[in-house]
XYZ file of C-alpha atoms in Angstrom:
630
model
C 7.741 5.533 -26.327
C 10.095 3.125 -27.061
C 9.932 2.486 -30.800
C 12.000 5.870 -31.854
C 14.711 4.765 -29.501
C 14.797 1.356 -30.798
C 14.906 2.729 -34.939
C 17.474 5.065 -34.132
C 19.968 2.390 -32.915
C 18.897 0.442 -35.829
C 20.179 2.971 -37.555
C 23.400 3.490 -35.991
C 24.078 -0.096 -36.148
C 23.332 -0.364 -39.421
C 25.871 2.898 -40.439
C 28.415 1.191 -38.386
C 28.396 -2.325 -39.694
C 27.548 -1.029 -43.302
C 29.681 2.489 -43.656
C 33.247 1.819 -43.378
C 33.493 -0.949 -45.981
C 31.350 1.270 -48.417
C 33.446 3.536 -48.019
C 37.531 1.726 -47.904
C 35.953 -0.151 -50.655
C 35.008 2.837 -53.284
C 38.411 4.876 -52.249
C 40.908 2.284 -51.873
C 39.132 -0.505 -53.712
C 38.642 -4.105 -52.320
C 40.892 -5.611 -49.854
C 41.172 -8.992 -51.149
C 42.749 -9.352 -54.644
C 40.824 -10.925 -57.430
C 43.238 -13.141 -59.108
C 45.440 -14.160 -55.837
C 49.445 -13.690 -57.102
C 52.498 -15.422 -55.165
C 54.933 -12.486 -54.103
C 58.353 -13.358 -56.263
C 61.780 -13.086 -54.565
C 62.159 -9.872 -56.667
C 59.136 -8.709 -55.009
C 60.886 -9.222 -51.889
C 64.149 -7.761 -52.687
C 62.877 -4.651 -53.572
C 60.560 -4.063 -50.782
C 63.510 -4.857 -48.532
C 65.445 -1.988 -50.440
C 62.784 0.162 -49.907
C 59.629 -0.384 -47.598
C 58.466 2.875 -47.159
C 57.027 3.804 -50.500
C 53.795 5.736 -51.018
C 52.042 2.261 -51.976
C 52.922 0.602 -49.196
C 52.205 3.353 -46.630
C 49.130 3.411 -48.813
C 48.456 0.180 -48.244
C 49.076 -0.652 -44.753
C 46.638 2.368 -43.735
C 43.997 0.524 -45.742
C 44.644 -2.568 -43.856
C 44.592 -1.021 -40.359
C 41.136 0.506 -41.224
C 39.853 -2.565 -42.358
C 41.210 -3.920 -38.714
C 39.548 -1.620 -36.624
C 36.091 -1.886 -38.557
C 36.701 -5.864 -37.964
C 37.212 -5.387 -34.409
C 34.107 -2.444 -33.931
C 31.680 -4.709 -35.672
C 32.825 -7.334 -33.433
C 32.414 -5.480 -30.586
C 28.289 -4.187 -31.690
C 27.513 -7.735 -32.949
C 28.370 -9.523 -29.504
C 26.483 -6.811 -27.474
C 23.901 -7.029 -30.194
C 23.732 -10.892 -29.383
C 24.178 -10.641 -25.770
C 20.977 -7.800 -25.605
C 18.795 -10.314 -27.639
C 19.428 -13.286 -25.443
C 18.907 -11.472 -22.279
C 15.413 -10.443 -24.315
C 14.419 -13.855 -25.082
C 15.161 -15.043 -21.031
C 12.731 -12.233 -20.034
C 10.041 -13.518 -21.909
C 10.069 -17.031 -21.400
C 10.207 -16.207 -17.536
C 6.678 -14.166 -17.951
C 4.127 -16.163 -16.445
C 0.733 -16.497 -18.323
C -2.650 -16.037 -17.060
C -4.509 -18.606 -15.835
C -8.242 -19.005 -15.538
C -7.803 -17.768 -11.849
C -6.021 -15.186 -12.575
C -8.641 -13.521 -14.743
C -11.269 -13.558 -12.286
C -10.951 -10.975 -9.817
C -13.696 -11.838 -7.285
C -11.981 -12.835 -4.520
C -9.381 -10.000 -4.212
C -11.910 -7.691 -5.197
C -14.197 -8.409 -2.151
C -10.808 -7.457 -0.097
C -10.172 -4.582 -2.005
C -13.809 -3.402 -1.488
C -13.259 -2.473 1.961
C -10.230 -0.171 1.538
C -12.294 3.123 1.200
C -14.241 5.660 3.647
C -17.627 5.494 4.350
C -19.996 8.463 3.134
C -23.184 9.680 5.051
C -26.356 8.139 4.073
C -29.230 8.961 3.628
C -31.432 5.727 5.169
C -31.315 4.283 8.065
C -30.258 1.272 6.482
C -26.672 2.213 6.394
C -25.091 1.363 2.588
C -22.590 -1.880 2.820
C -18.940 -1.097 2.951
C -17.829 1.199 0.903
C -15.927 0.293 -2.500
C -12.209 1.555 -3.515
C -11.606 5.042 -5.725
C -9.087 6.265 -7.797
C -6.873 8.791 -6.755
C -5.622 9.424 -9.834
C -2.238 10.074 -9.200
C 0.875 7.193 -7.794
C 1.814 8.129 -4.751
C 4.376 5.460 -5.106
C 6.235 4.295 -8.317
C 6.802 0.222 -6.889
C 4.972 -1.467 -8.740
C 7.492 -3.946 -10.147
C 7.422 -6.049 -13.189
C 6.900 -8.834 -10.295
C 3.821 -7.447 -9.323
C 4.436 -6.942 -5.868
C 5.089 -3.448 -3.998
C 8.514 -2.737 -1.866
C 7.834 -1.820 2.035
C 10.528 -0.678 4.181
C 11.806 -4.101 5.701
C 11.078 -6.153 2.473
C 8.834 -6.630 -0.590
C 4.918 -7.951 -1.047
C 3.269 -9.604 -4.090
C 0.275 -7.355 -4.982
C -2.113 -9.498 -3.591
C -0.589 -10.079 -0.369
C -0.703 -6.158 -0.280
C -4.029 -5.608 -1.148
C -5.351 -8.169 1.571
C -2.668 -5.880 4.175
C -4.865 -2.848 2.580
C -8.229 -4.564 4.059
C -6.828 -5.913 6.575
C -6.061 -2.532 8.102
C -9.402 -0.817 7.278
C -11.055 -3.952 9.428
C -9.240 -2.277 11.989
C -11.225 1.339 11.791
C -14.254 -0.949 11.009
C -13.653 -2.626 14.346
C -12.767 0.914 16.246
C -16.192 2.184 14.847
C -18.452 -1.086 15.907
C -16.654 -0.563 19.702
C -17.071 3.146 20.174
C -19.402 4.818 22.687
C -20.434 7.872 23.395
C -19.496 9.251 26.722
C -22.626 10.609 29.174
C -22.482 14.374 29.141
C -20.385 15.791 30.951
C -17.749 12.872 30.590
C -14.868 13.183 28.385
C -14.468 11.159 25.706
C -11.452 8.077 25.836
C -9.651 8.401 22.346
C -6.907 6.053 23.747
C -7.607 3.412 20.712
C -7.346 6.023 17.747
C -3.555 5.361 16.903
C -2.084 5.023 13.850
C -1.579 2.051 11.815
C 1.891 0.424 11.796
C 4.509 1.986 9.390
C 4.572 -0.996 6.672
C 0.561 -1.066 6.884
C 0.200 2.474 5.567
C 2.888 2.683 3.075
C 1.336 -0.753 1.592
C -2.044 1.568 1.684
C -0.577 4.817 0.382
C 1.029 2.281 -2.545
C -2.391 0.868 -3.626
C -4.336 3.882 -3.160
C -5.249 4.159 -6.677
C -4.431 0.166 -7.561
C -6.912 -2.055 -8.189
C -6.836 -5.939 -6.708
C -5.227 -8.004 -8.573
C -5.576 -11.960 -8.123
C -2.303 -14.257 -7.781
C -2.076 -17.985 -7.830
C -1.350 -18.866 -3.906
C 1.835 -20.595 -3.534
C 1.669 -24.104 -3.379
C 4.265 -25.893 -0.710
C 4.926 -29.331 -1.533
C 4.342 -32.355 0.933
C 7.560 -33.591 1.941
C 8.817 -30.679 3.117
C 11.044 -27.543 1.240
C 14.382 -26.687 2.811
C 14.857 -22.277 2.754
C 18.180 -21.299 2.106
C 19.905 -18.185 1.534
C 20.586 -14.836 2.938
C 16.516 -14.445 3.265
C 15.935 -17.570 4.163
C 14.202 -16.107 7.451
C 12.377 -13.176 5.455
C 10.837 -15.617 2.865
C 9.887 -17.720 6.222
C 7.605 -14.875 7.457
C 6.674 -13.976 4.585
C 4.713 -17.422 4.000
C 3.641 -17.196 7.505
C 1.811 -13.625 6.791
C 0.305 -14.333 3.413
C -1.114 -17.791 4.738
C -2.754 -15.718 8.208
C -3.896 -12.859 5.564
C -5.613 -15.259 3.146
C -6.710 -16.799 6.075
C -8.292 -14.220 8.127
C -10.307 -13.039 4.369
C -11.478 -16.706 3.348
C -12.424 -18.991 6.217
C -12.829 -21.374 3.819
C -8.996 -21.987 3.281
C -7.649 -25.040 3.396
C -4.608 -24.530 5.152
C -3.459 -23.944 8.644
C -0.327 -23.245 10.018
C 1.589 -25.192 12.702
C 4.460 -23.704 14.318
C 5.674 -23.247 17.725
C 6.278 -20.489 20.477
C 10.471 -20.762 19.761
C 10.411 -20.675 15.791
C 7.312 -17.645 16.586
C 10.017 -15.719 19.176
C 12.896 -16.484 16.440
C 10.886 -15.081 13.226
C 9.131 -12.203 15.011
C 11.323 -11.172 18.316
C 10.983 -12.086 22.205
C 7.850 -9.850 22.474
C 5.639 -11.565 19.944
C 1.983 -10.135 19.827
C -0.782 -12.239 20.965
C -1.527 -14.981 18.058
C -3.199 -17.975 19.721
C -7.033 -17.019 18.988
C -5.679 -16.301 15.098
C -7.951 -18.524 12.557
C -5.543 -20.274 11.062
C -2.500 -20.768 13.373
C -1.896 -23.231 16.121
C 0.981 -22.691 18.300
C 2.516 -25.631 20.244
C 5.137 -25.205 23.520
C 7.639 -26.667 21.418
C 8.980 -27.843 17.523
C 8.339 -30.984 18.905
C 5.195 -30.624 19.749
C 4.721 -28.846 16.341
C 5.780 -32.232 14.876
C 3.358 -34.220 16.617
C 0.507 -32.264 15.936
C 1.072 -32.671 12.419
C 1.721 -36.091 13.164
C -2.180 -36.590 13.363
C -4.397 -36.459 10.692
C -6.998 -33.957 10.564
C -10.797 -34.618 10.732
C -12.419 -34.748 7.715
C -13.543 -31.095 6.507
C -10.825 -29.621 8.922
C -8.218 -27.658 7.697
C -5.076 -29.427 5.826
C -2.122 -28.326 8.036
C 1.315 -27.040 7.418
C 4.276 -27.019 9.189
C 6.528 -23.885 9.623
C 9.642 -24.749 11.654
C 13.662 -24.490 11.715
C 15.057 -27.556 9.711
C 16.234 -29.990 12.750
C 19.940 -30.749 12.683
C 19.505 -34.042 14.803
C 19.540 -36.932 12.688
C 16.869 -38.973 14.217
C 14.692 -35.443 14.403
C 15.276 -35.357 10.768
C 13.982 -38.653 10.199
C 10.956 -38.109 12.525
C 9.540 -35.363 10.837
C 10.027 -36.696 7.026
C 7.913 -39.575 8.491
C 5.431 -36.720 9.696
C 5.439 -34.900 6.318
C 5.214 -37.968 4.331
C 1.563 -35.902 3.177
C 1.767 -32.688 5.188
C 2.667 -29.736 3.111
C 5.713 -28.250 5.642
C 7.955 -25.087 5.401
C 11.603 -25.852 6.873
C 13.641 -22.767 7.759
C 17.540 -24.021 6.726
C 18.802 -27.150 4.801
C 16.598 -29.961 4.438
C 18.142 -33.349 3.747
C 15.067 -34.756 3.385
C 13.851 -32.760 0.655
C 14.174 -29.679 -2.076
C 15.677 -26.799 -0.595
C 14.592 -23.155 -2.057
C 17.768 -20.504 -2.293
C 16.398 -17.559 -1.607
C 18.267 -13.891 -2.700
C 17.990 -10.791 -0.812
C 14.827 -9.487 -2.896
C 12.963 -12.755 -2.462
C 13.506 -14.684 -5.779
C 14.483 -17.947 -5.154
C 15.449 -21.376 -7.835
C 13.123 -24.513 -7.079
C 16.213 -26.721 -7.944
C 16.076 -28.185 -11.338
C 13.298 -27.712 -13.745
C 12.020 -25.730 -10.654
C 11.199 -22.537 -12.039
C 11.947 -19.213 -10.592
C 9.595 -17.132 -8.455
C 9.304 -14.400 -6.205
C 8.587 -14.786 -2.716
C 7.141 -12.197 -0.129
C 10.357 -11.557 2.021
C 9.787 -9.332 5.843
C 12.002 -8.573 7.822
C 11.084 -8.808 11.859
C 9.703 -5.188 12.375
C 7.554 -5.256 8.855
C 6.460 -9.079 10.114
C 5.299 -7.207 13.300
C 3.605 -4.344 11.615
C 1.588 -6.754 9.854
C 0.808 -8.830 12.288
C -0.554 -5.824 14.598
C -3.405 -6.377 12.113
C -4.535 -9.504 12.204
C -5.162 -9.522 15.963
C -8.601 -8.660 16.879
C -7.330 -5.343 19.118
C -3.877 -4.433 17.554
C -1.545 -2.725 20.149
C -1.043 0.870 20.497
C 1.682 2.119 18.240
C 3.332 5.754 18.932
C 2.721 8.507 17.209
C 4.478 11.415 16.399
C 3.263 14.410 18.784
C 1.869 17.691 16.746
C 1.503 20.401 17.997
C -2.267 21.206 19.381
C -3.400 23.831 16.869
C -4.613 27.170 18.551
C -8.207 27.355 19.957
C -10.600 28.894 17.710
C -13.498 30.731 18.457
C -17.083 29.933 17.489
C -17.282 31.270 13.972
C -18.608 35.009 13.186
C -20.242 36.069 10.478
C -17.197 37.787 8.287
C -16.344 39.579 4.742
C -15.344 36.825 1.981
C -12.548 35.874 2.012
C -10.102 35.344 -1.250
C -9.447 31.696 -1.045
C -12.428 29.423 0.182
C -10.884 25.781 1.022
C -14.063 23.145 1.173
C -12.434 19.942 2.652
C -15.753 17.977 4.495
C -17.118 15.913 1.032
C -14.919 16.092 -2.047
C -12.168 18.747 -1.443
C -12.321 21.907 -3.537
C -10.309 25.299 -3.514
C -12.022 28.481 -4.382
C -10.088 31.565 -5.608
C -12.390 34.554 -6.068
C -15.539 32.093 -5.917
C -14.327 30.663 -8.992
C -12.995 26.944 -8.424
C -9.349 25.760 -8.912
C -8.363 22.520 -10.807
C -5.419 21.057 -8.911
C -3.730 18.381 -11.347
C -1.754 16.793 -9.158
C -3.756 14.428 -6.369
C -0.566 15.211 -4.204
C -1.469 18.762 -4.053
C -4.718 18.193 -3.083
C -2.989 16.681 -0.691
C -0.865 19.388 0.609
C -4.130 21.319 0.512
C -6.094 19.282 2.750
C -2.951 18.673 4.696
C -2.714 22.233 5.531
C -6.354 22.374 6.515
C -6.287 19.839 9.105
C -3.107 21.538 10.852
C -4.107 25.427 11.024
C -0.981 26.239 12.840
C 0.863 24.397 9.633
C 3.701 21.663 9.662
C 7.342 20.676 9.005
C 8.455 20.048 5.638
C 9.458 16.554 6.769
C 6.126 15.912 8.209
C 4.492 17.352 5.254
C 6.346 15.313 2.938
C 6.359 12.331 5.217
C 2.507 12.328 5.650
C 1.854 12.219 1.884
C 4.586 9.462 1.119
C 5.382 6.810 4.025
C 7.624 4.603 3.722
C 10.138 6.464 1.256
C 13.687 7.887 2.098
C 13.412 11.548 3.028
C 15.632 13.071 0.230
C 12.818 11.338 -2.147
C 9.733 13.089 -0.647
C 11.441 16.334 0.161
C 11.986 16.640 -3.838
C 8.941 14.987 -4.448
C 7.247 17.498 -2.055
C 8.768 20.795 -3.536
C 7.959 19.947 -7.358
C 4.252 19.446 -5.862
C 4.004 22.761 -4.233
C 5.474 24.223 -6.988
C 3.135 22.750 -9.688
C 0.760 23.989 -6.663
C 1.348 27.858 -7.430
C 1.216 27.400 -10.478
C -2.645 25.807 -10.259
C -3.418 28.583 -7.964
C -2.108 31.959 -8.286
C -3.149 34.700 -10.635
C -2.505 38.187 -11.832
C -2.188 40.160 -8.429
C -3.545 37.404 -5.929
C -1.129 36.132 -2.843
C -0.731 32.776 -3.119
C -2.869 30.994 0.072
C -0.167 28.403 1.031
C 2.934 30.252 3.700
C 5.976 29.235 4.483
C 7.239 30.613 8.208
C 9.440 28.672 10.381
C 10.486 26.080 8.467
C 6.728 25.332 8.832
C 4.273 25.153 5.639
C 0.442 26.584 6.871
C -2.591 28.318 5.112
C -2.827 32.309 4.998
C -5.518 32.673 7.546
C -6.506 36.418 6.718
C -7.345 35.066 3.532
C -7.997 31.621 3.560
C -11.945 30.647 4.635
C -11.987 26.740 5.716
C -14.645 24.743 6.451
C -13.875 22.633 8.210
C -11.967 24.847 10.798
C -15.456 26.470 11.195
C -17.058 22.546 12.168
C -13.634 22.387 14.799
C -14.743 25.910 16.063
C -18.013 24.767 16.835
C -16.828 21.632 18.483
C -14.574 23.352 20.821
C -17.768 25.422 21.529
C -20.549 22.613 22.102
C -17.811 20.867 24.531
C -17.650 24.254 26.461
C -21.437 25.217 26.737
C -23.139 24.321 29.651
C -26.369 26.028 29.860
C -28.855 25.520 26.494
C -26.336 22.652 24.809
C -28.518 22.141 21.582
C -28.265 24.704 19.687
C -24.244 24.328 19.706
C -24.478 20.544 18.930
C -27.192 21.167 16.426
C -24.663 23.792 14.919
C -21.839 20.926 14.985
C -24.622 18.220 12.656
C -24.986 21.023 10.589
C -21.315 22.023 9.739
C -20.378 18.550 9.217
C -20.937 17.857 5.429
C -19.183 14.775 5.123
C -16.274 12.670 5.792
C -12.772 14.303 5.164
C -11.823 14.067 1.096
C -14.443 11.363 1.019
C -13.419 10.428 -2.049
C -9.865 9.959 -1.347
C -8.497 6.756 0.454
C -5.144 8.498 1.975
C -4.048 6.368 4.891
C -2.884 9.189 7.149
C -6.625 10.301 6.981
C -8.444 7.430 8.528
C -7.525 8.820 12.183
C -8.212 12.403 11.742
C -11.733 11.357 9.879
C -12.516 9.034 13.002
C -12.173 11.855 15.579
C -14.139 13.936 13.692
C -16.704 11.169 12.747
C -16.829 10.951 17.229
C -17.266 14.296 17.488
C -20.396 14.353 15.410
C -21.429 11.131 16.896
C -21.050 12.786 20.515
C -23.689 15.812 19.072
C -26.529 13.545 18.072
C -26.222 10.993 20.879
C -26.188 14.096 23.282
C -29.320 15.091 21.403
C -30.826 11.811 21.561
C -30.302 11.688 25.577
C -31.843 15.082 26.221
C -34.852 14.271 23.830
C -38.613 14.921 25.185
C -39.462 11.757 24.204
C -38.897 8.048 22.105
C -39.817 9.659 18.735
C -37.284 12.583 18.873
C -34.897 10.353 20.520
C -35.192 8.006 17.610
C -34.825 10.919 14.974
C -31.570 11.496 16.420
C -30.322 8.055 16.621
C -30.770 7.329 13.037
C -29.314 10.416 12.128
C -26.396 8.942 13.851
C -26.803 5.317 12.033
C -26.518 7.192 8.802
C -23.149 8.782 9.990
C -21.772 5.359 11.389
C -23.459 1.967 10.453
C -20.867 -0.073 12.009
C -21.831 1.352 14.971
C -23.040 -1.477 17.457
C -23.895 0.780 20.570
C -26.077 3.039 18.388
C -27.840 0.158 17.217
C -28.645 -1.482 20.648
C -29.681 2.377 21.408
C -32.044 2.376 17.965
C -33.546 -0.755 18.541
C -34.183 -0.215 22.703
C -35.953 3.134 21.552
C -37.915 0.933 18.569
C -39.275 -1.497 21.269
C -40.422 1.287 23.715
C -42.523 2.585 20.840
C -43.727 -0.881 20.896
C -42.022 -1.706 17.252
C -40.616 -4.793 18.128
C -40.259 -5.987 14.542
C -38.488 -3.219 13.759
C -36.102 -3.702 16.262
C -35.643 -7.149 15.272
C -35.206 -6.464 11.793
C -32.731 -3.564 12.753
C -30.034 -6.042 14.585
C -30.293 -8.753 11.855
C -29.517 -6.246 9.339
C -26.621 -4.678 11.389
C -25.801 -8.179 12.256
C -25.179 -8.908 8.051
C -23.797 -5.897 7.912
C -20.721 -6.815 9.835
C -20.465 -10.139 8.540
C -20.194 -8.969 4.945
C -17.368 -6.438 6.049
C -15.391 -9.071 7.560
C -16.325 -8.715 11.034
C -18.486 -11.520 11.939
C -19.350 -10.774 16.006
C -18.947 -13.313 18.727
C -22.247 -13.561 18.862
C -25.855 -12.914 17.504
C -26.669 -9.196 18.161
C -29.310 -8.844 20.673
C -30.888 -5.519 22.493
C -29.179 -5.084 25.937
């Protein structure tokens, strides 16, 4: 708390200003006399004679004191003063709420659809899932600004939270598209890569934030001028918001003109695929970018907005303030037609006078890229650090107990002689479940790297050894080994001591892909070892791929259950025992509702697809088309 802090310097103030003259003034009395005498020229003479008398040493001590109190109260008043004014600034810059701001509904919705899915238990699948708490930070940017720093820049909260949804429309999408291979195929696992760098530290950064709504920023018609040394980062970051707001609300009434040079200058040579973006259109050239403008819009289209480099040539100049005469239009260098923004390193930027001061979302190229990889309907592979394949393990045995029992499929629990453990810091659960999905263990930069992306590695190494240490503590007791091992330079589980579940459900798998006479007992053993998604109450980024393989491998066993089946009704058991894994599934839906009609339940069917149909419009992914059985 603050408040102690702030009394004790009170006090020390107070003893400074207040002491000394207490003090000078009952020893050596007051400075000024009270009945002010002349000094006479026999005054004079005799101090001339002799200056150095006890009352004048006397008395030129007591003035020097009284100087240096005079100069150390000067010194505490002006930072006093200066402390104060720099107080007052701050909160007359604070922005106040406005209605908009203190409804949450439309961030919320975005928000909604950062979280895993759990198994149901219908076959009408649940709708996409809602956000939980981790309960710890995993990040401490939150800054007065509201906003979160990414390697390569900074983004205002909501901007984040719609990166957050954006990327978990991109497992949504994965899950609609997958299918399971016949048997005897292997499976194609070439689209489970990792999100972009920026897109899962903005996820590991919000994992236990909730969305927050923002006033959009509102570019004038006319044109504004960007200036500065982030002139170009400010530029993309308008151009990301305004795709991300965009791609959530099709309703928006904004689109963005640019063309393919100012696209190649912002984002590099290489620039991803944006043409079938909602909201962007991308001429040849800037001047084609003015003449599109140029045009008015049909009524109920989309109001649009310019996003080019300020043109140097005069008559240029003149064309295009004729174009933005009422066209909204974002000009990348001076403007001499209009305001220009300055914009600093971190993004704030003065709106000339009376402007105001704000914060904008500043990227540089490679977070611009990152970001982008999500908005386009099939983002582009993006490498990922090898790991080493952990050892095969055999189908599991029955054994003795073991000490430690790790339970990672559902909510994650430790065990420590069958009583349970309570881990107080999320980041050690963590470590925990870490461990368990790498049984042959990992690097301490990995480690630490998994858990916090995006920070600088002398951070999460320290970050990482206070957890592990807090760690012990939670787990070890009076003559117990502790389960966590260090060999290497490589962090892993004791396995003579440590029982996991879900290496038991990857023992199986490696199994059922190996059996080739009487398959259905192993995949029936794979369904039944599979209790849930991986810490499926936890929304860790670096999860979401190692959940989806699993998720496929589970998906695999029932649809290779389903094929084999004696007939519709057992085929159909097995299919929506697969729906309630995956509801974004769209094969096993066409497969559901093919098996419906051949029982002659054509309503059913029907009914099925429409629902599956909402389904994906609600989450974001509206299909190309109406669903229908093929």
């Amino acid at each position: 708390m603050k408040w102690p802090r702030q009394i004790a310097s009170a006090v020390v103030v107070t003893a400074v200003l207040a002491g000394p003259p207490i003090v000078l003034t009952y020893t050596a009395g007051w400075p000024l006399p009270t009945h002010p005498t002349h000094p006479t020229q026999e005054h004079l003479r005799q101090w001339l004679s002799d200056p150095l008398t006890e009352d004048t040493l006397i008395a030129g001590l007591v003035l020097l004191a009284w100087m240096l109190w005079l100069l150390i109260a000067f010194l505490t008043l002006r930072t006093t003063v200066t402390r104060a004014a720099a107080t007052i600034r701050r909160l007359r810059r604070l922005p106040l709420p406005t209605p908009m701001q203190a409804t949450a509904t439309g961030m919320a919705g975005a928000a909604a659809l950062w979280a895993p899915t759990t198994t149901a238990t219908t076959t009408d699948a649940p709708p996409a899932p809602t956000p939980t708490s981790t309960g710890e930070h995993p990040h401490p940017q939150q800054a007065a600004d509201a906003g979160v720093d990414v390697p390569g820049g900074w983004i205002p909260a909501d901007t984040a939270h719609q990166i957050a949804a954006a990327g978990t429309l991109v497992w949504l999408r994965r899950r609609r598209l997958y299918r399971s291979p016949p048997p005897g195929q292997r499976r194609d696992d070439s689209d489970l890569t990792a999100l972009p760098p920026t897109v899962t530290a903005v996820q590991a950064a919000l994992a236990d934030t909730p969305a927050t709504p923002a006033t959009p920023l509102r570019i004038p018609t006319g044109g504004i001028g960007l200036t500065g040394p982030a002139a170009t980062d400010a530029a993309r970051g308008i151009l990301l918001t305004t795709l991300l707001r965009t791609l959530r609300d099709t309703t928006q009434s904004t689109t963005i003109v640019t063309s393919r040079t100012d696209l190649h200058t912002l984002l590099g040579p290489h620039t991803l695929p944006l043409h079938d973006l909602p909201g962007l259109t991308v001429t040849d050239t800037p001047a084609d970018a003015i003449t599109t403008i140029t045009h008015p819009p049909h009524p109920g289209l989309a109001l649009p907005m310019l996003l080019t480099h300020a043109p140097t040539d005069p008559d240029t100049a003149a064309r295009l303030a004729t174009a933005l005469t009422h066209t909204p239009g974002v000009l990348i260098g001076t403007w001499t037609h209009g305001p220009n923004w300055h914009i600093t390193p971190d993004g704030h930027t003065e709106r000339g006078t009376g402007g105001g001061r704000t914060r904008l979302c500043v990227l540089t190229a490679t977070a611009a890229r990152d970001l982008v990889a999500v908005l386009t309907p099939t983002p582009p592979a993006v490498a990922v650090p090898r790991q080493r394949p952990p050892a095969p393990t055999p189908l599991p045995e029955a054994s003795p107990p073991k000490l430690f029992t790790l339970r990672v499929l559902g909510n994650p629990t430790l065990w420590v002689a069958d009583k349970p453990v309570t881990i107080r810091r999320t980041a050690g659960l963590q470590v925990l479940v870490a461990l368990a999905v790498h049984p042959d263990g990992t690097t301490t930069h990995d480690l630490a790297t998994t858990i916090w992306p995006g920070l600088a590695g002398h951070t999460v190494a320290r970050r990482l050894y206070t957890t592990l240490s807090d760690l012990r503590k939670d787990i070890t007791t009076a003559g117990y080994p502790h389960p966590i091992a260090h060999t290497d330079d490589r962090y892993h589980l004791d396995h003579h001591h440590t029982d996991v579940d879900l290496w038991r459900l990857n023992a199986a798998i490696d199994h059922a892909s190996t059996t080739v006479a009487n398959h259905a007992p192993a995949h029936q053993a794979v369904i039944d070892l599979y209790t849930g998604d991986i810490a499926v109450n936890h929304t860790w980024p670096w999860l979401d791929l190692i959940r989806e393989k699993t998720r496929r491998h589970v998906i695999d066993a029932h649809t290779t259950l389903a094929t084999s089946a004696p007939d519709p009704h057992t085929r159909l058991h097995h299919l929506q025992n697969a729906l309630r894994l995956d509801p974004y599934n769209e094969h096993l839906h066409h497969q559901a509702a093919n098996t419906l009609a051949t029982l002659g339940r054509h309503h059913d069917a029907d009914a099925l697809l429409t629902r599956y149909q909402q389904r994906l419009t609600d989450a974001g992914i509206t299909p190309p088309h109406p669903a229908v059985r093929r």
